Short mmCIF file of C-alpha atoms and ligand atoms in Angstrom, two decimals:
data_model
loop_
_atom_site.label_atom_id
_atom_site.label_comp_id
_atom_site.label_asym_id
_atom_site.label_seq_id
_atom_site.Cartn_x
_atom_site.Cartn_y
_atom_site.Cartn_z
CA UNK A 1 120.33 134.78 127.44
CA UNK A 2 118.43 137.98 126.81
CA UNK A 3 116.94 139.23 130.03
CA UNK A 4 113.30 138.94 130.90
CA UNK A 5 111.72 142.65 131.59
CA UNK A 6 110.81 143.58 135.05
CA UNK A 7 107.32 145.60 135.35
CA UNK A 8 107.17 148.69 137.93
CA UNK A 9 104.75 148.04 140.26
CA UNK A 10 102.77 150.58 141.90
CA UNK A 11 103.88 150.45 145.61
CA UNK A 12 107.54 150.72 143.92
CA UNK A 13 108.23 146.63 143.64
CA UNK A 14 109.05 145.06 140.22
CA UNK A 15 108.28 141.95 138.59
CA UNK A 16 109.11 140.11 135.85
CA UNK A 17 106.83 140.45 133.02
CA UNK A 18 107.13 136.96 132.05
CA UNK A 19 106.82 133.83 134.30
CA UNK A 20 105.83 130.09 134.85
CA UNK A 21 102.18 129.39 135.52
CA UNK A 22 101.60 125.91 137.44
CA UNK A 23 98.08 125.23 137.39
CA UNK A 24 96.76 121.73 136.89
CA UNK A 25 100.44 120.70 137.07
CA UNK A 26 100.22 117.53 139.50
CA UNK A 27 101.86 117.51 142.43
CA UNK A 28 104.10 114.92 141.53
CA UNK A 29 105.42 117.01 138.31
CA UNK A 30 105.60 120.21 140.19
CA UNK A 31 108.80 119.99 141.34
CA UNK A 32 110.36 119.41 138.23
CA UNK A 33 108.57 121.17 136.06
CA UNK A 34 109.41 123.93 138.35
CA UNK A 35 113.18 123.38 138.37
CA UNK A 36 113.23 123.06 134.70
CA UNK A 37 111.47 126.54 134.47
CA UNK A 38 114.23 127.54 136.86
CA UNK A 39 116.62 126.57 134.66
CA UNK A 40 115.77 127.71 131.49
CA UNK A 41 115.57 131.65 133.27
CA UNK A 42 112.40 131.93 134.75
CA UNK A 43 112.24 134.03 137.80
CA UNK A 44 108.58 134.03 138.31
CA UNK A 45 106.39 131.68 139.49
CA UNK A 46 102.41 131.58 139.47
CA UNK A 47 100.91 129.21 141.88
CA UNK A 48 97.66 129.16 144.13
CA UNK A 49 95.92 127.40 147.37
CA UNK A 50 94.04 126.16 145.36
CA UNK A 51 96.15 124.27 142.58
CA UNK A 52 97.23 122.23 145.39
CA UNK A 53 100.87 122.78 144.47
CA UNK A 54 102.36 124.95 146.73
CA UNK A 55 104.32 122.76 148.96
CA UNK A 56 106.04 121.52 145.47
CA UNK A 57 106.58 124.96 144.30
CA UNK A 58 108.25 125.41 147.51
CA UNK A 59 110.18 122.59 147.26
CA UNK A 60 111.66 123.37 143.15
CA UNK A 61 112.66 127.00 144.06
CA UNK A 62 114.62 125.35 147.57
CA UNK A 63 115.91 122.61 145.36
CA UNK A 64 117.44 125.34 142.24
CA UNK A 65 119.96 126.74 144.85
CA UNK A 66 118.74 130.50 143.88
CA UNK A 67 117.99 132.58 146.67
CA UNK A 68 114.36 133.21 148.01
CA UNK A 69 115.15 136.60 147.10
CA UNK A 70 116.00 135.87 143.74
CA UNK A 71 112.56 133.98 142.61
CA UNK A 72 109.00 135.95 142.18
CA UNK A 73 106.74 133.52 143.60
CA UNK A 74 102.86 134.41 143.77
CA UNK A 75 100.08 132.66 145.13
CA UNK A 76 96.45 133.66 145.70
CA UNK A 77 93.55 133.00 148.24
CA UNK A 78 91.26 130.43 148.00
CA UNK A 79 87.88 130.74 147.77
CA UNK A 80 86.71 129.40 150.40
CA UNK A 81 88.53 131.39 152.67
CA UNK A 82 86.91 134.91 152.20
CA UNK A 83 86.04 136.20 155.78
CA UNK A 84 88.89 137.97 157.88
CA UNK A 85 90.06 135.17 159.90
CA UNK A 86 89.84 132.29 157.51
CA UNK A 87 91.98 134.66 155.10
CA UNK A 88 94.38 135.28 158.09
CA UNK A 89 94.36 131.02 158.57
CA UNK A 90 94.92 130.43 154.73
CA UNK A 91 97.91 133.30 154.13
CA UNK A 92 99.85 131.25 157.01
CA UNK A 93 99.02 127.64 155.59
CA UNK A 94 100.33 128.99 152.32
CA UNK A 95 103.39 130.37 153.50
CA UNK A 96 104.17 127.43 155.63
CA UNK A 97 103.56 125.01 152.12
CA UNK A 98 105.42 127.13 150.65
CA UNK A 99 108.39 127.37 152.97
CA UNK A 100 108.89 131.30 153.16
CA UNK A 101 108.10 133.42 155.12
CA UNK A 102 106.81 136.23 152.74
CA UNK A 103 105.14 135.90 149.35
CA UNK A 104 105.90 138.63 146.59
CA UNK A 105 102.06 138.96 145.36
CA UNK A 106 99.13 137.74 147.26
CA UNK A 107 95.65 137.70 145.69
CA UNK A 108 92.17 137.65 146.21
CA UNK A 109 92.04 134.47 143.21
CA UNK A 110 88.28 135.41 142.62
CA UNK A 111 85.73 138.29 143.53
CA UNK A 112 82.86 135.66 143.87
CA UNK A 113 80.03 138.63 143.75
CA UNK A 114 77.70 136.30 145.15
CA UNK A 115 79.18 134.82 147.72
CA UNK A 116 79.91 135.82 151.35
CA UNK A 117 76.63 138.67 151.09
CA UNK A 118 78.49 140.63 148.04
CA UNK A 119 81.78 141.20 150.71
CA UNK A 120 84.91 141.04 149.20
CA UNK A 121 86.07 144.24 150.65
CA UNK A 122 87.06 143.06 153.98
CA UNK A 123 88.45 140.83 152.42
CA UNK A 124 91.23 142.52 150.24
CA UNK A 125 91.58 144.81 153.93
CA UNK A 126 92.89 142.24 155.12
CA UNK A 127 95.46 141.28 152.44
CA UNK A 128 96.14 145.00 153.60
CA UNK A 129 97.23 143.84 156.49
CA UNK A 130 99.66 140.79 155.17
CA UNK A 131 101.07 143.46 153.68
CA UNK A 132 101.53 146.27 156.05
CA UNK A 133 103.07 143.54 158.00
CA UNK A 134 105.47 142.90 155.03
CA UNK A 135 104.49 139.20 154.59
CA UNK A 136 103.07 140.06 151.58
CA UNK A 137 105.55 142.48 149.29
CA UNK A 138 102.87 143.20 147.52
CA UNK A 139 98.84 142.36 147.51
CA UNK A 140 96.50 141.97 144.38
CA UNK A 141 93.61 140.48 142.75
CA UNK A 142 92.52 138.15 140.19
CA UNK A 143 89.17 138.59 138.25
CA UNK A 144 88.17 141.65 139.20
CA UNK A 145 86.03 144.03 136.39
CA UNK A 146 86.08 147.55 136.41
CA UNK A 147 83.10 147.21 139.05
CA UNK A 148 85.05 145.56 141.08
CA UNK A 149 88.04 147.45 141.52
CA UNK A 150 85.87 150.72 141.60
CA UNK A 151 84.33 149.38 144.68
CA UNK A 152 87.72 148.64 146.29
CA UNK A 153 88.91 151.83 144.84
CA UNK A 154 86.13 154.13 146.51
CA UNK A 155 86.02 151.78 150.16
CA UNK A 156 89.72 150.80 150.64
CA UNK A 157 93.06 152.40 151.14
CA UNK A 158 95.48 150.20 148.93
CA UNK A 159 95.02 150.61 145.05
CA UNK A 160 95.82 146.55 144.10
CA UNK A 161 99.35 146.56 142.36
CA UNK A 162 98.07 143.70 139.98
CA UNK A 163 94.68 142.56 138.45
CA UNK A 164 95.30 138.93 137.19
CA UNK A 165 92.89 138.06 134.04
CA UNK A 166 92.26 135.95 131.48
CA UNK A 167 93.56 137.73 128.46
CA UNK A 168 94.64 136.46 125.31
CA UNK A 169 94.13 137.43 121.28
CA UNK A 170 90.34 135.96 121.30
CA UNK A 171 89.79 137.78 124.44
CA UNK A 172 91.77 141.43 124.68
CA UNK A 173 90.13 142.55 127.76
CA UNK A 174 90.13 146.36 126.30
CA UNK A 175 87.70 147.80 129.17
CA UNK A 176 89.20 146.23 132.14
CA UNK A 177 92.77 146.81 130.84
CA UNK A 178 92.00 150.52 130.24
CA UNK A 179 90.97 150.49 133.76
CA UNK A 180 94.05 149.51 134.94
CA UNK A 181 95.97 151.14 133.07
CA UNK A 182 94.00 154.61 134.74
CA UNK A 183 94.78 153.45 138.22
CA UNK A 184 98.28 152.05 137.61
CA UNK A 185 97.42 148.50 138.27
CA UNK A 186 99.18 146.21 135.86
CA UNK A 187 97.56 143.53 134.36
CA UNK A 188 98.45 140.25 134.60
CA UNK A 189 97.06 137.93 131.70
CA UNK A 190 95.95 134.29 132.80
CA UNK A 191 95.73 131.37 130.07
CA UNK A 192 98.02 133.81 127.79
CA UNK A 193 97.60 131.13 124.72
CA UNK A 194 94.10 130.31 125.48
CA UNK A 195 95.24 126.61 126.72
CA UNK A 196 96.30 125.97 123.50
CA UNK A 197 93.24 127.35 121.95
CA UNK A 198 94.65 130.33 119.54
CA UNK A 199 97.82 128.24 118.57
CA UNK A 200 95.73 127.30 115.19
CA UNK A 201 94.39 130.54 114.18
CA UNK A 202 95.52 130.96 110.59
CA UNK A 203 96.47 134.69 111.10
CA UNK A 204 99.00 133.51 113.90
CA UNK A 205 100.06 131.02 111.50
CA UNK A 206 100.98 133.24 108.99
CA UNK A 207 102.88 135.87 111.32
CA UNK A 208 104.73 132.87 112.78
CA UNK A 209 105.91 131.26 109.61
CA UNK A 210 107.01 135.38 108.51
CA UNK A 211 109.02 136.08 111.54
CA UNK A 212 110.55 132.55 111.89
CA UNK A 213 109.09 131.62 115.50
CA UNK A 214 105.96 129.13 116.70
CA UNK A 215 103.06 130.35 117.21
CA UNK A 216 102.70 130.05 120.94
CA UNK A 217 105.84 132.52 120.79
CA UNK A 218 104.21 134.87 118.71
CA UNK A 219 101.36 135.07 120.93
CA UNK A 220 103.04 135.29 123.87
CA UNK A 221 105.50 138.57 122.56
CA UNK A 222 102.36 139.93 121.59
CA UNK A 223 101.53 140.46 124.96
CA UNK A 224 104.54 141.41 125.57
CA UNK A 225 104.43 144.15 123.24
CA UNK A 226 101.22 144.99 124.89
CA UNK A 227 102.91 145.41 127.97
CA UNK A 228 101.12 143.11 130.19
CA UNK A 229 102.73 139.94 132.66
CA UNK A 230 102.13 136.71 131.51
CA UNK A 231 103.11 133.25 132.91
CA UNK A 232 102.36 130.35 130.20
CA UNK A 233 101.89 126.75 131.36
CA UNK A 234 103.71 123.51 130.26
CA UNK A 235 105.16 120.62 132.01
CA UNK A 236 106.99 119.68 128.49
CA UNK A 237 110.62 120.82 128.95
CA UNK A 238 111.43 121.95 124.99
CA UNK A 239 108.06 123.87 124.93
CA UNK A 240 109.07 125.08 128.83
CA UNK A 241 111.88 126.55 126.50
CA UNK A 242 110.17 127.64 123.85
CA UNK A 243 108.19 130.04 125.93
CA UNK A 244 110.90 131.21 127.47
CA UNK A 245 112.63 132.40 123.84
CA UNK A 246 110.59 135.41 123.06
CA UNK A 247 112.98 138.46 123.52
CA UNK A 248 115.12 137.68 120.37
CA UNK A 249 112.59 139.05 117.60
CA UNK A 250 109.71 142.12 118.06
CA UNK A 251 106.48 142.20 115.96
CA UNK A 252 105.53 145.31 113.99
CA UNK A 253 102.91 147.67 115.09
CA UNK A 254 100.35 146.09 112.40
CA UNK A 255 101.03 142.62 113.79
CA UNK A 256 100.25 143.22 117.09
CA UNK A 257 97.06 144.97 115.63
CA UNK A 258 96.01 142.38 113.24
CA UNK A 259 96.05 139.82 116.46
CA UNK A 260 94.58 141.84 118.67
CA UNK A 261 91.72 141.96 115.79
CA UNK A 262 91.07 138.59 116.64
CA UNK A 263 88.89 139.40 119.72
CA UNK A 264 85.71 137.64 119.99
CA UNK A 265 85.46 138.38 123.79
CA UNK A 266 85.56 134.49 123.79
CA UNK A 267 86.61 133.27 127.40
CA UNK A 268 88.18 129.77 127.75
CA UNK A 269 87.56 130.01 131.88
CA UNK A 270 84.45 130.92 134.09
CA UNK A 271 82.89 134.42 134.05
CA UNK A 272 83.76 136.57 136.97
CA UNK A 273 80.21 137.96 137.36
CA UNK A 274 78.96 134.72 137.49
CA UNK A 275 81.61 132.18 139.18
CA UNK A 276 80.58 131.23 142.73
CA UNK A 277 82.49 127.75 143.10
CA UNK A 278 83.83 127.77 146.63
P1 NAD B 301 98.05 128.60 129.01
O1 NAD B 301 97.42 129.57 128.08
O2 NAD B 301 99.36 128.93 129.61
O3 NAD B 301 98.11 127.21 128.24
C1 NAD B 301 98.68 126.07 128.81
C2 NAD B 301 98.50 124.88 127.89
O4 NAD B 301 98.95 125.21 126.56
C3 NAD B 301 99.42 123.73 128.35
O5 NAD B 301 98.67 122.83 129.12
C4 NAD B 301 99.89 123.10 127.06
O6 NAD B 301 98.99 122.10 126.72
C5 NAD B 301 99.79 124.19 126.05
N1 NAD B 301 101.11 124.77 125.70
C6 NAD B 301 101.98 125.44 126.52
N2 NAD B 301 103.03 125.87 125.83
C7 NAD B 301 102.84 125.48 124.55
C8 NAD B 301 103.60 125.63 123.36
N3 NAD B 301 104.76 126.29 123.34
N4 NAD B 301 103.08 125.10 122.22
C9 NAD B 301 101.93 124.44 122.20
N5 NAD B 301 101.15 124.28 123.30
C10 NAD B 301 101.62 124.78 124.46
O7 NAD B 301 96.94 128.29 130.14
P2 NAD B 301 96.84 128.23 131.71
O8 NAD B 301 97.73 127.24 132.31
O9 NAD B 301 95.37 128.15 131.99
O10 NAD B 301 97.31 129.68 132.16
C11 NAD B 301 98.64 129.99 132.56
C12 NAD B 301 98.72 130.29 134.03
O11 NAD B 301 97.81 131.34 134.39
C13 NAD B 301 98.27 129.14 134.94
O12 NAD B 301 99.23 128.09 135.00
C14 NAD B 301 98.05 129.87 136.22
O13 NAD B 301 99.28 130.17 136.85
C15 NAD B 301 97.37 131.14 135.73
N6 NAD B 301 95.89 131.06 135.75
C16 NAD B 301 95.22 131.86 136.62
C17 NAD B 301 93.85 131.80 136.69
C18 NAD B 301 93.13 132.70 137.65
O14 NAD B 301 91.92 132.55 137.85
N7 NAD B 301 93.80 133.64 138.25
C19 NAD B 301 93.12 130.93 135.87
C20 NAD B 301 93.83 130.12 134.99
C21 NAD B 301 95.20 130.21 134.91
#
């Protein structure tokens, strides 16, 4: 089994680049998708409050035999749970679902500009804290623009080791990544196949049938190649597998270009600027 690359992080943790992503898994398949992903390799798992899967998640890494120290396991805070002490109240509840008693990367899941009075800085200060207290290895965010993380940047003391987003080839991301990539945060890319959405793009078609691999694999080495982390969904154990199989083969310079020319800045998900569900 060719091993899975582990990303530098900038407080000096590592990750592995690729992972399992377990939203809108049900409860009642997490467990097993989860063990299957544990399985096939996987040593990363992306989970949130608010997928309503943690306990589950929990319950397949306890169930593979690894150790806790052997599984990546992220989750992120829920909206509703913004100011200081409800943050404090939700980082417990999740690590008691979970069953640990530290999580490797803790997020703030969304910004939510226009929510709590424009506030999301106490907020990440006190993921600060989860992780001065070592509860949290490391601390992040999830859907933050440029704006964003300048905000944290210039009020804060902790640069986030992570910005999760949704990136994939009809949405490259090019200004927030370049961000990142400025302040050594690494980017984590959410929906990496567009739920399914870029699987039929004829250009992806045509690289896959070349280089003898699906297209979901294609796609998924191209970010890769790109550098960023990426944890694909499925509850389907062969395509479970299939995602897993991407370190055998490389694509050429001009094939990662020609599907990153395939932006459309086309987003599958909500708008960060916008999004205000709580
Ligand atoms: P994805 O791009 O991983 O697509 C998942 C869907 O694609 C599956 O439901 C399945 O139908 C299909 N699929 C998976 N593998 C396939 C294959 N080999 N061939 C054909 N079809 C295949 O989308 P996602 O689940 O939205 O994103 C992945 C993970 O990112 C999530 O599970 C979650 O962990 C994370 N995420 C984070 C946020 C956020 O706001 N931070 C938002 C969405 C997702």
């Amino acid at each position: 089994m060719t091993a899975v690359p582990q990303i530098a992080l900038n407080n000096g943790q590592s990750i592995p680049e690729l992972g399992f992503g377990v939203f809108q898994i049900e409860p009642t398949d997490t467990v097993e998708a989860v063990s299957t992903a544990l399985q096939v390799g996987y040593r990363h798992i992306d989970t949130a409050e608010m997928y309503g899967n943690e306990k589950e998640v929990g319950e397949g890494v306890a169930k593979s035999g690894l150790d806790r120290a052997e599984v990546f396991v992220t989750s992120k805070l829920a909206n509703d749970a913004h100011r200081p002490d409800d943050a404090r109240r939700a980082f417990d509840t999740s690590l008691e679902a979970l069953g640990f008693d530290y999580l490797d990367l803790f997020l703030i899941h969304w910004p939510l500009p226009t929510k709590y009075d424009g506030d999301f800085v106490s907020t990440w200060q006190t993921l600060e804290e989860f992780y001065r207290e070592g509860r949290a290895r490391s601390i992040g965010v999830s859907n933050f623009q440029p704006h964003h993380l300048r905000r944290l940047h210039e009020a804060t003391e902790i640069t986030p080791a992570v910005d999760q987003i949704e990136v994939h080839p009809f949405l490259t991301q090019d200004d927030v990544r370049a961000f990142c990539a400025e302040h050594q945060i690494a980017v984590e890319g959410w929906s990496p196949i567009g739920q399914g959405a870029v699987l039929d793009d004829p250009a992806i078609g045509s690289i896959a049938e070349r280089v003898g691999k699906t297209p979901a694999q294609v796609v998924l080495r191209w970010h890769v190649q790109r550098g960023d982390i990426i944890f694909p969904k499925s509850v389907t154990p062969s395509r479970i597998k299939e995602n897993f199989e991407i370190f055998d083969f490389e694509l050429s310079d001009g094939d990662v270009a020609e599907i990153s020319a395939l932006n459309k800045n086309q987003r599958t998900g909500p708008d960060p600027d916008k999004f205000d569900m709580v």
